[in-house]
């Protein structure tokens, strides 16, 4: 007889005895259990029931009762009710040795060592002596998965074995456990081992998860240049998409922090080719965080275990494990730098990486918030600082406190140079540049749409920046990082903002280098043209960024090349 306990307020004795009476009646056996208030124990009535059973079936037949969902039922019981239920189970266990009655109950978690029942631990211990606890191990689940979901013909196994042998040198134990990898392919053997330790999901779900994973990829061709092994990092997607799991406080907390990390990696990871591996690692660390019992345990995964248990792979000229491992270590360091250590910690004592959910400073958010409040004056100031840095300009200011610099240009046809001034600003500051020189070059502030103040002067040339949205946002973020750096005391937080500022500076310099020939329009005597139109057909030589010009040394033009 199989009983599934639903939502009920009945005692465990009432549930089992009422179902026994109904089942016996269907078998033609008439038996009624006495009222619980009239008896001193349940063993006598259970033995009387088995005597009636033996009259029908003889001594050669036994009676097996299977109860499902027992654990969920016991969790709903009050302490005094739970004590009575456990005592009834103890009595069930005691009659087994003297009768042909057998009792089996399925539970999703360990019952006798469950912390949820610590208040009735003495009753559990008495009950434990009357029962055998049978654990379903990961090997058992793997066996079922191999024979049902992942069953393969000998021909298929031969193809898979030949495919995986190419990658055995990259992963420890793959060669020794090759048949396990073949039987479980494309599921990694570590998938089930890790899944067994996730305390927030039922163990039965692993078979359903594997089935759905296979269903999603079964029609895809296998890339012969990749292992094609699916591991437990892919389960994170199921966790994110399962609303019922989000109600668990542990899952909700890990999910919220992991989402921040995923967003930072997707937007800011410096090496695009390695970004998919970086995201795999974040997913794996998120799943692993749910296997450690407590969310603050300083337990994680080493670079070696991540490489082997996820079968991380990148194209390599030579199939060497050391090269792959060093690449994974580099990716892990880049992850730490990209997220500024936020939510991820490295334990140097055991070389493990793990999610630290208490490191919850969202540096990017703080930088963005500060950047949103920067006005045009502040943005222009940071732009000119960036421009000076990009030009590697080391000429001192001609007038202290003003972006005015003496600036000389060579007149190659005459083999002489002409003296002038370079202004990072408008012509309002021209009277401060003394003595007067031959020419005045102005780079106008790009924020605020400032126009030339005196466009008719023959000795003045204006450079107007053609600002695009990407560069404007990078300058804002750079300014936000510098503002937060100035506000922070010395320590990890300040260092993080310094690193963020350097990262934005690098991206801005890259943009300037890629757009140097089209980033400005030139205004001379009221006429505005793109910079290349003024230089079309002109034989010109531009000094390097390191000198007084606008073009890096690597980009110096050959003769007749119109650039500036």
Coordinates of N, CA, C and O in Angstrom, one line a residue, residues 116-277:
X116 N 16.1 20.8 11.7 CA 14.8 21.3 11.9 C 14.1 20.6 13.0 O 13.1 21.1 13.6
X117 N 14.6 19.4 13.4 CA 13.9 18.6 14.5 C 14.8 18.5 15.7 O 14.7 17.5 16.5
X118 N 15.7 19.4 15.9 CA 16.6 19.3 17.1 C 15.8 19.4 18.4 O 16.3 18.9 19.4
X119 N 14.6 20.0 18.4 CA 13.9 20.1 19.7 C 13.3 18.7 20.1 O 12.8 18.6 21.2
X120 N 13.2 17.8 19.2 CA 12.7 16.4 19.5 C 13.8 15.4 19.2 O 13.5 14.3 18.8
X121 N 15.0 15.8 19.5 CA 16.2 14.9 19.1 C 16.2 13.6 19.9 O 16.6 12.6 19.4
X122 N 15.7 13.6 21.2 CA 15.7 12.4 22.0 C 14.7 11.4 21.3 O 15.0 10.2 21.3
X123 N 13.5 11.8 20.9 CA 12.6 10.9 20.2 C 13.1 10.4 18.9 O 12.9 9.2 18.5
X124 N 13.8 11.3 18.2 CA 14.4 10.8 16.9 C 15.5 9.8 17.1 O 15.6 8.8 16.4
X125 N 16.3 9.9 18.2 CA 17.3 8.9 18.5 C 16.7 7.5 18.8 O 17.2 6.5 18.3
X126 N 15.6 7.5 19.6 CA 14.9 6.3 19.9 C 14.3 5.6 18.6 O 14.4 4.4 18.4
X127 N 13.8 6.5 17.7 CA 13.2 6.0 16.5 C 14.3 5.5 15.5 O 14.1 4.5 14.8
X128 N 15.4 6.2 15.5 CA 16.5 5.8 14.6 C 17.0 4.4 14.9 O 17.4 3.7 13.9
X129 N 17.0 3.9 16.1 CA 17.4 2.6 16.4 C 16.5 1.5 15.8 O 16.9 0.3 15.7
X130 N 15.3 1.9 15.4 CA 14.4 0.9 14.8 C 14.3 0.9 13.3 O 13.6 0.2 12.7
X131 N 15.1 1.8 12.7 CA 15.0 2.0 11.3 C 16.4 2.0 10.6 O 17.4 2.3 11.3
X132 N 16.4 1.6 9.4 CA 17.7 1.7 8.6 C 17.5 2.9 7.6 O 16.5 3.1 7.0
X133 N 18.6 3.7 7.6 CA 18.6 4.9 6.7 C 19.3 4.6 5.5 O 20.5 4.2 5.5
X134 N 18.7 4.6 4.3 CA 19.3 4.3 3.0 C 19.5 5.6 2.3 O 18.5 6.2 1.9
X135 N 20.7 5.9 2.0 CA 21.0 7.2 1.3 C 21.2 6.9 -0.2 O 21.8 5.9 -0.6
X136 N 20.5 7.8 -1.0 CA 20.7 7.7 -2.5 C 22.0 8.5 -2.8 O 22.0 9.7 -2.7
X137 N 23.0 7.8 -3.2 CA 24.3 8.5 -3.4 C 24.3 9.1 -4.9 O 23.5 8.7 -5.7
X138 N 25.3 9.9 -5.1 CA 25.5 10.5 -6.4 C 25.8 9.4 -7.5 O 25.4 9.5 -8.6
X139 N 26.5 8.3 -7.0 CA 26.7 7.2 -7.9 C 25.5 6.5 -8.4 O 25.3 6.1 -9.5
X140 N 24.5 6.5 -7.5 CA 23.2 5.9 -7.8 C 22.5 6.7 -8.9 O 21.9 6.2 -9.8
X141 N 22.5 8.0 -8.6 CA 21.8 8.9 -9.6 C 22.5 8.9 -10.9 O 21.9 8.8 -12.0
X142 N 23.9 8.8 -10.9 CA 24.6 8.7 -12.1 C 24.3 7.5 -12.9 O 24.2 7.5 -14.1
X143 N 24.1 6.4 -12.1 CA 23.8 5.1 -12.8 C 22.4 5.2 -13.5 O 22.3 4.7 -14.6
X144 N 21.4 5.8 -12.8 CA 20.1 5.9 -13.5 C 20.2 6.9 -14.7 O 19.6 6.6 -15.7
X145 N 21.0 8.0 -14.5 CA 21.1 8.9 -15.7 C 21.8 8.2 -16.9 O 21.4 8.4 -18.0
X146 N 22.8 7.4 -16.6 CA 23.5 6.7 -17.7 C 22.6 5.7 -18.4 O 22.7 5.6 -19.6
X147 N 21.8 5.0 -17.6 CA 21.0 4.0 -18.2 C 19.7 4.5 -18.8 O 19.1 3.8 -19.7
X148 N 19.2 5.6 -18.4 CA 18.0 6.2 -18.9 C 18.2 7.4 -19.8 O 17.9 7.3 -21.0
X149 N 18.6 8.5 -19.3 CA 18.6 9.7 -20.0 C 19.8 9.7 -21.0 O 19.7 10.2 -22.1
X150 N 20.9 9.2 -20.6 CA 22.2 9.3 -21.4 C 22.6 8.0 -22.0 O 23.8 7.8 -22.3
X151 N 21.7 7.1 -22.2 CA 22.1 5.7 -22.7 C 22.6 5.9 -24.2 O 22.0 6.6 -25.0
X152 N 23.7 5.1 -24.5 CA 24.3 5.2 -25.8 C 24.6 3.8 -26.3 O 24.8 2.9 -25.5
X153 N 24.6 3.7 -27.6 CA 25.0 2.5 -28.3 C 26.6 2.4 -28.2 O 27.3 3.4 -28.0
X154 N 27.1 1.2 -28.4 CA 28.6 1.0 -28.5 C 29.2 1.9 -29.6 O 30.3 2.4 -29.4
X155 N 28.5 2.1 -30.7 CA 29.1 2.9 -31.7 C 29.1 4.4 -31.3 O 30.1 5.1 -31.6
X156 N 28.1 4.8 -30.6 CA 28.1 6.2 -30.1 C 29.2 6.4 -29.1 O 29.9 7.4 -29.0
X157 N 29.4 5.4 -28.2 CA 30.5 5.5 -27.2 C 31.8 5.6 -27.8 O 32.7 6.3 -27.4
X158 N 32.0 4.9 -28.9 CA 33.3 4.9 -29.6 C 33.6 6.3 -30.2 O 34.7 6.8 -30.1
X159 N 32.6 6.9 -30.8 CA 32.7 8.2 -31.3 C 33.1 9.2 -30.2 O 33.9 10.1 -30.4
X160 N 32.3 9.1 -29.1 CA 32.6 10.1 -28.0 C 34.0 9.8 -27.4 O 34.7 10.8 -27.1
X161 N 34.3 8.6 -27.2 CA 35.7 8.3 -26.7 C 36.8 8.9 -27.5 O 37.7 9.5 -27.1
X162 N 36.6 8.7 -28.8 CA 37.6 9.2 -29.8 C 37.7 10.8 -29.7 O 38.8 11.4 -29.8
X163 N 36.5 11.4 -29.5 CA 36.5 12.9 -29.4 C 37.1 13.3 -28.1 O 37.9 14.3 -28.1
X164 N 36.8 12.7 -27.0 CA 37.4 13.2 -25.7 C 38.8 12.9 -25.5 O 39.5 13.6 -24.7
X165 N 39.4 11.9 -26.1 CA 40.8 11.6 -26.0 C 41.7 12.7 -26.4 O 42.8 12.9 -25.8
X166 N 41.2 13.6 -27.3 CA 42.0 14.7 -27.7 C 42.2 15.7 -26.5 O 43.2 16.5 -26.5
X167 N 41.3 15.7 -25.6 CA 41.3 16.7 -24.5 C 41.8 16.2 -23.2 O 41.9 16.9 -22.2
X168 N 42.1 14.9 -23.1 CA 42.6 14.3 -21.9 C 43.8 15.0 -21.3 O 43.9 15.1 -20.1
X169 N 44.8 15.4 -22.1 CA 46.0 16.0 -21.6 C 45.7 17.4 -20.8 O 46.5 17.8 -20.1
X170 N 44.5 17.9 -21.0 CA 44.2 19.2 -20.4 C 43.6 19.1 -19.0 O 43.6 20.1 -18.3
X171 N 43.0 18.0 -18.7 CA 42.2 17.9 -17.5 C 42.7 16.7 -16.6 O 42.8 15.6 -17.2
X172 N 42.9 17.0 -15.4 CA 43.3 15.9 -14.5 C 42.2 14.9 -14.3 O 41.0 15.2 -14.2
X173 N 42.6 13.6 -14.3 CA 41.7 12.5 -14.1 C 40.8 12.2 -15.3 O 40.1 11.2 -15.2
X174 N 40.8 13.0 -16.3 CA 39.9 12.6 -17.4 C 40.3 11.3 -18.1 O 39.5 10.5 -18.4
X175 N 41.7 11.2 -18.2 CA 42.2 9.9 -18.9 C 41.8 8.7 -18.0 O 41.4 7.7 -18.5
X176 N 42.0 8.9 -16.7 CA 41.7 7.7 -15.8 C 40.3 7.4 -15.7 O 39.9 6.3 -15.5
X177 N 39.4 8.4 -15.8 CA 37.9 8.2 -15.7 C 37.3 8.4 -17.1 O 36.1 8.8 -17.2
X178 N 38.0 8.1 -18.1 CA 37.4 8.3 -19.5 C 36.1 7.6 -19.7 O 35.2 8.2 -20.3
X179 N 36.0 6.4 -19.2 CA 34.7 5.7 -19.4 C 33.5 6.4 -18.7 O 32.4 6.3 -19.2
X180 N 33.8 6.9 -17.5 CA 32.8 7.7 -16.8 C 32.3 8.9 -17.7 O 31.2 9.2 -17.8
X181 N 33.3 9.6 -18.2 CA 33.0 10.8 -19.1 C 32.2 10.3 -20.3 O 31.3 11.0 -20.7
X182 N 32.6 9.2 -20.9 CA 31.9 8.7 -22.1 C 30.5 8.3 -21.7 O 29.5 8.7 -22.4
X183 N 30.3 7.6 -20.6 CA 28.9 7.2 -20.2 C 28.0 8.3 -19.9 O 26.8 8.3 -20.1
X184 N 28.6 9.4 -19.3 CA 27.8 10.6 -18.8 C 27.7 11.6 -19.9 O 27.0 12.6 -19.8
X185 N 28.5 11.5 -21.0 CA 28.6 12.6 -22.0 C 27.2 12.9 -22.5 O 26.4 12.0 -22.8
X186 N 26.8 14.2 -22.7 CA 27.7 15.4 -22.5 C 27.7 16.0 -21.1 O 28.2 17.1 -20.9
X187 N 27.2 15.3 -20.1 CA 27.1 15.8 -18.7 C 28.4 15.5 -18.0 O 28.9 14.3 -18.1
X188 N 29.0 16.4 -17.4 CA 30.3 16.2 -16.6 C 29.9 15.4 -15.4 O 28.9 15.7 -14.7
X189 N 30.8 14.4 -15.0 CA 30.5 13.6 -13.8 C 30.4 14.5 -12.5 O 29.7 14.2 -11.6
X190 N 31.1 15.7 -12.5 CA 31.1 16.5 -11.4 C 29.7 17.2 -11.2 O 29.4 17.8 -10.2
X191 N 28.9 17.2 -12.3 CA 27.6 17.9 -12.2 C 26.7 17.3 -11.1 O 26.2 18.0 -10.3
X192 N 26.6 15.9 -11.1 CA 25.8 15.3 -10.1 C 26.4 15.4 -8.7 O 25.7 15.6 -7.7
X193 N 27.7 15.3 -8.6 CA 28.3 15.4 -7.3 C 28.0 16.7 -6.7 O 27.7 16.8 -5.5
X194 N 28.1 17.8 -7.5 CA 27.8 19.1 -6.9 C 26.4 19.3 -6.6 O 26.0 19.9 -5.6
X195 N 25.5 18.8 -7.5 CA 24.1 19.0 -7.3 C 23.6 18.3 -6.0 O 22.7 18.8 -5.4
X196 N 24.2 17.2 -5.7 CA 23.9 16.5 -4.4 C 24.0 17.4 -3.2 O 23.4 17.1 -2.2
X197 N 24.9 18.4 -3.3 CA 25.2 19.2 -2.1 C 24.4 20.5 -2.0 O 24.6 21.3 -1.1
X198 N 23.6 20.7 -3.0 CA 22.8 21.9 -3.0 C 21.6 21.7 -2.1 O 20.7 20.9 -2.4
X199 N 21.6 22.4 -1.0 CA 20.6 22.1 0.1 C 19.2 22.7 -0.3 O 18.2 22.3 0.4
X200 N 19.1 23.5 -1.2 CA 17.8 24.2 -1.5 C 16.9 23.5 -2.5 O 15.8 24.0 -2.8
X201 N 17.4 22.5 -3.1 CA 16.7 21.8 -4.2 C 16.6 20.3 -3.8 O 17.4 19.7 -3.2
X202 N 15.5 19.7 -4.3 CA 15.3 18.3 -4.1 C 16.2 17.5 -5.0 O 16.4 17.9 -6.2
X203 N 16.8 16.4 -4.5 CA 17.8 15.6 -5.3 C 17.2 15.0 -6.5 O 17.9 14.8 -7.5
X204 N 15.9 14.8 -6.5 CA 15.2 14.1 -7.6 C 15.3 15.1 -8.9 O 15.1 14.6 -10.0
X205 N 15.4 16.4 -8.6 CA 15.4 17.3 -9.7 C 16.6 17.2 -10.7 O 16.5 17.7 -11.8
X206 N 17.7 16.5 -10.2 CA 18.8 16.4 -11.0 C 18.5 15.7 -12.3 O 19.0 16.0 -13.4
X207 N 17.7 14.6 -12.2 CA 17.4 13.9 -13.5 C 16.5 14.7 -14.4 O 16.7 14.7 -15.6
X208 N 15.6 15.5 -13.8 CA 14.8 16.3 -14.7 C 15.6 17.4 -15.3 O 15.5 17.7 -16.5
X209 N 16.6 18.0 -14.5 CA 17.5 19.0 -15.1 C 18.3 18.5 -16.2 O 18.5 19.1 -17.2
X210 N 18.9 17.3 -16.0 CA 19.7 16.7 -17.1 C 18.9 16.4 -18.3 O 19.3 16.7 -19.4
X211 N 17.7 15.9 -18.1 CA 16.8 15.7 -19.3 C 16.5 16.9 -20.1 O 16.6 16.9 -21.3
X212 N 16.2 18.0 -19.4 CA 15.9 19.3 -20.1 C 17.2 19.9 -20.7 O 17.1 20.5 -21.8
X213 N 18.3 19.7 -20.0 CA 19.5 20.2 -20.6 C 19.9 19.4 -21.9 O 20.2 20.1 -22.9
X214 N 19.7 18.1 -21.9 CA 19.9 17.3 -23.1 C 18.9 17.7 -24.2 O 19.3 17.9 -25.4
X215 N 17.7 17.9 -23.8 CA 16.7 18.3 -24.8 C 17.0 19.6 -25.5 O 16.6 19.7 -26.7
X216 N 17.6 20.5 -24.8 CA 17.9 21.8 -25.4 C 19.1 21.7 -26.4 O 19.2 22.6 -27.3
X217 N 19.9 20.7 -26.3 CA 21.1 20.7 -27.2 C 21.2 19.5 -28.1 O 22.2 19.4 -28.9
X218 N 20.2 18.6 -28.0 CA 20.4 17.3 -28.7 C 20.5 17.4 -30.2 O 21.1 16.6 -30.9
X219 N 19.9 18.5 -30.7 CA 19.9 18.7 -32.2 C 21.1 19.5 -32.7 O 21.3 19.8 -33.9
X220 N 22.0 19.9 -31.8 CA 23.1 20.8 -32.1 C 24.3 19.9 -32.5 O 24.5 18.8 -31.9
X221 N 25.0 20.3 -33.5 CA 26.3 19.6 -33.9 C 27.3 19.9 -32.9 O 27.5 21.0 -32.3
X222 N 28.1 18.8 -32.6 CA 29.2 19.0 -31.7 C 30.4 19.6 -32.4 O 30.9 19.1 -33.4
X223 N 31.0 20.7 -31.7 CA 32.2 21.3 -32.3 C 33.4 20.4 -32.0 O 33.7 20.1 -30.8
X224 N 34.0 19.9 -33.0 CA 35.2 18.9 -32.8 C 36.4 19.6 -32.1 O 37.2 18.9 -31.6
X225 N 36.4 21.0 -32.1 CA 37.5 21.7 -31.5 C 37.3 22.0 -30.0 O 38.1 22.7 -29.4
X226 N 36.1 21.6 -29.4 CA 35.8 21.9 -28.0 C 35.4 20.6 -27.4 O 34.8 19.7 -28.0
X227 N 35.6 20.5 -26.0 CA 35.2 19.3 -25.3 C 33.7 19.0 -25.4 O 33.2 17.8 -25.5
X228 N 32.9 20.1 -25.4 CA 31.4 19.9 -25.5 C 30.8 19.3 -24.2 O 29.7 18.7 -24.3
X229 N 31.5 19.4 -23.1 CA 31.0 18.8 -21.8 C 30.2 19.9 -21.0 O 30.7 21.0 -20.9
X230 N 29.0 19.6 -20.6 CA 28.2 20.5 -19.8 C 28.3 20.2 -18.3 O 28.2 19.0 -17.9
X231 N 28.6 21.2 -17.5 CA 28.8 21.0 -16.1 C 27.8 21.8 -15.3 O 26.9 22.4 -15.8
X232 N 28.0 21.8 -14.0 CA 27.0 22.4 -13.0 C 26.9 23.9 -13.1 O 25.9 24.5 -12.6
X233 N 27.8 24.6 -13.8 CA 27.6 26.1 -14.0 C 26.3 26.4 -14.8 O 25.7 27.4 -14.6
X234 N 25.9 25.4 -15.6 CA 24.7 25.7 -16.4 C 23.4 25.6 -15.6 O 22.4 26.1 -16.0
X235 N 23.5 25.0 -14.4 CA 22.3 25.0 -13.5 C 21.9 26.3 -13.0 O 20.8 26.6 -12.6
X236 N 22.9 27.3 -13.0 CA 22.6 28.6 -12.5 C 21.5 29.3 -13.3 O 20.7 30.0 -12.8
X237 N 21.5 29.0 -14.6 CA 20.4 29.6 -15.4 C 19.0 29.1 -15.0 O 18.1 29.8 -14.9
X238 N 18.9 27.8 -14.6 CA 17.7 27.2 -14.1 C 17.3 27.9 -12.8 O 16.1 28.1 -12.6
X239 N 18.2 28.1 -12.0 CA 17.9 28.8 -10.7 C 17.4 30.2 -10.9 O 16.4 30.6 -10.3
X240 N 18.0 30.9 -11.8 CA 17.5 32.3 -12.1 C 16.1 32.3 -12.7 O 15.3 33.2 -12.5
X241 N 15.8 31.2 -13.5 CA 14.5 31.2 -14.2 C 13.4 30.6 -13.4 O 12.2 30.5 -13.8
X242 N 13.7 30.0 -12.2 CA 12.7 29.3 -11.4 C 12.2 30.2 -10.3 O 12.9 30.5 -9.3
X243 N 11.0 30.8 -10.4 CA 10.5 31.7 -9.4 C 10.3 31.1 -8.0 O 10.5 31.7 -7.0
X244 N 10.0 29.8 -7.9 CA 9.8 29.1 -6.6 C 11.1 29.1 -5.8 O 11.1 29.2 -4.6
X245 N 12.3 28.9 -6.5 CA 13.6 28.9 -5.8 C 13.9 30.2 -5.2 O 14.6 30.3 -4.2
X246 N 13.5 31.3 -5.9 CA 13.8 32.7 -5.4 C 13.2 33.0 -4.1 O 13.7 33.9 -3.4
X247 N 12.2 32.2 -3.7 CA 11.6 32.5 -2.4 C 12.5 32.0 -1.2 O 12.3 32.4 -0.1
X248 N 13.4 31.2 -1.5 CA 14.4 30.7 -0.5 C 15.3 31.9 -0.2 O 15.9 32.4 -1.1
X249 N 15.5 32.3 1.1 CA 16.4 33.4 1.4 C 17.8 33.3 0.9 O 18.4 34.2 0.4
X250 N 18.3 32.1 1.0 CA 19.7 31.8 0.6 C 19.9 32.0 -0.9 O 20.8 32.7 -1.4
X251 N 18.9 31.4 -1.7 CA 19.0 31.6 -3.1 C 18.8 33.0 -3.5 O 19.5 33.6 -4.4
X252 N 17.9 33.7 -2.9 CA 17.6 35.1 -3.2 C 18.8 36.0 -3.0 O 19.2 36.8 -3.8
X253 N 19.5 35.8 -1.9 CA 20.7 36.6 -1.6 C 21.8 36.3 -2.6 O 22.5 37.2 -3.1
X254 N 22.1 35.0 -2.8 CA 23.2 34.7 -3.8 C 22.8 35.2 -5.2 O 23.6 35.7 -5.9
X255 N 21.5 35.1 -5.6 CA 21.1 35.5 -6.9 C 21.3 37.0 -7.0 O 21.7 37.5 -8.1
X256 N 20.9 37.8 -6.0 CA 21.0 39.2 -6.2 C 22.5 39.7 -6.3 O 22.8 40.6 -7.1
X257 N 23.4 39.1 -5.6 CA 24.8 39.4 -5.7 C 25.4 38.9 -7.0 O 26.2 39.6 -7.6
X258 N 25.1 37.7 -7.4 CA 25.6 37.1 -8.6 C 25.2 37.9 -9.8 O 25.9 38.1 -10.8
X259 N 23.9 38.5 -9.8 CA 23.4 39.3 -10.9 C 24.3 40.5 -11.1 O 24.6 40.9 -12.2
X260 N 24.7 41.1 -10.0 CA 25.6 42.3 -10.0 C 26.9 41.9 -10.7 O 27.4 42.7 -11.6
X261 N 27.5 40.8 -10.2 CA 28.7 40.4 -10.8 C 28.6 40.1 -12.3 O 29.5 40.5 -13.1
X262 N 27.6 39.4 -12.7 CA 27.3 39.1 -14.1 C 27.2 40.3 -14.9 O 27.8 40.4 -16.0
X263 N 26.6 41.3 -14.4 CA 26.4 42.6 -15.2 C 27.7 43.3 -15.3 O 28.0 43.8 -16.4
X264 N 28.5 43.3 -14.3 CA 29.8 44.0 -14.3 C 30.7 43.3 -15.3 O 31.4 43.9 -16.1
X265 N 30.8 42.0 -15.3 CA 31.6 41.2 -16.2 C 31.2 41.4 -17.6 O 32.0 41.6 -18.5
X266 N 29.9 41.4 -17.9 CA 29.4 41.5 -19.2 C 29.7 42.9 -19.8 O 29.9 43.0 -21.0
X267 N 29.7 43.9 -19.0 CA 30.0 45.3 -19.5 C 31.5 45.7 -19.5 O 31.9 46.4 -20.4
X268 N 32.2 45.2 -18.5 CA 33.6 45.8 -18.3 C 34.7 44.8 -18.4 O 35.9 45.2 -18.2
X269 N 34.5 43.5 -18.6 CA 35.6 42.6 -18.6 C 36.6 43.0 -19.8 O 36.1 43.2 -20.9
X270 N 37.9 43.1 -19.5 CA 38.8 43.7 -20.4 C 39.1 42.8 -21.7 O 39.5 43.4 -22.7
X271 N 39.0 41.5 -21.6 CA 39.3 40.7 -22.7 C 38.1 40.0 -23.2 O 37.6 39.0 -22.6
X272 N 37.6 40.5 -24.3 CA 36.3 40.0 -24.8 C 36.4 38.5 -25.1 O 35.4 37.7 -25.0
X273 N 37.5 38.0 -25.6 CA 37.6 36.6 -25.9 C 37.4 35.6 -24.7 O 37.0 34.5 -24.9
X274 N 37.8 36.1 -23.6 CA 37.7 35.3 -22.3 C 36.4 35.6 -21.5 O 36.2 35.0 -20.5
X275 N 35.6 36.5 -22.0 CA 34.4 36.9 -21.3 C 33.5 35.7 -21.0 O 32.9 35.6 -19.9
X276 N 33.2 34.8 -22.0 CA 32.3 33.7 -21.7 C 32.9 32.8 -20.6 O 32.1 32.3 -19.8
X277 N 34.2 32.6 -20.6 CA 34.8 31.8 -19.5 C 34.6 32.5 -18.1 O 34.3 31.9 -17.1

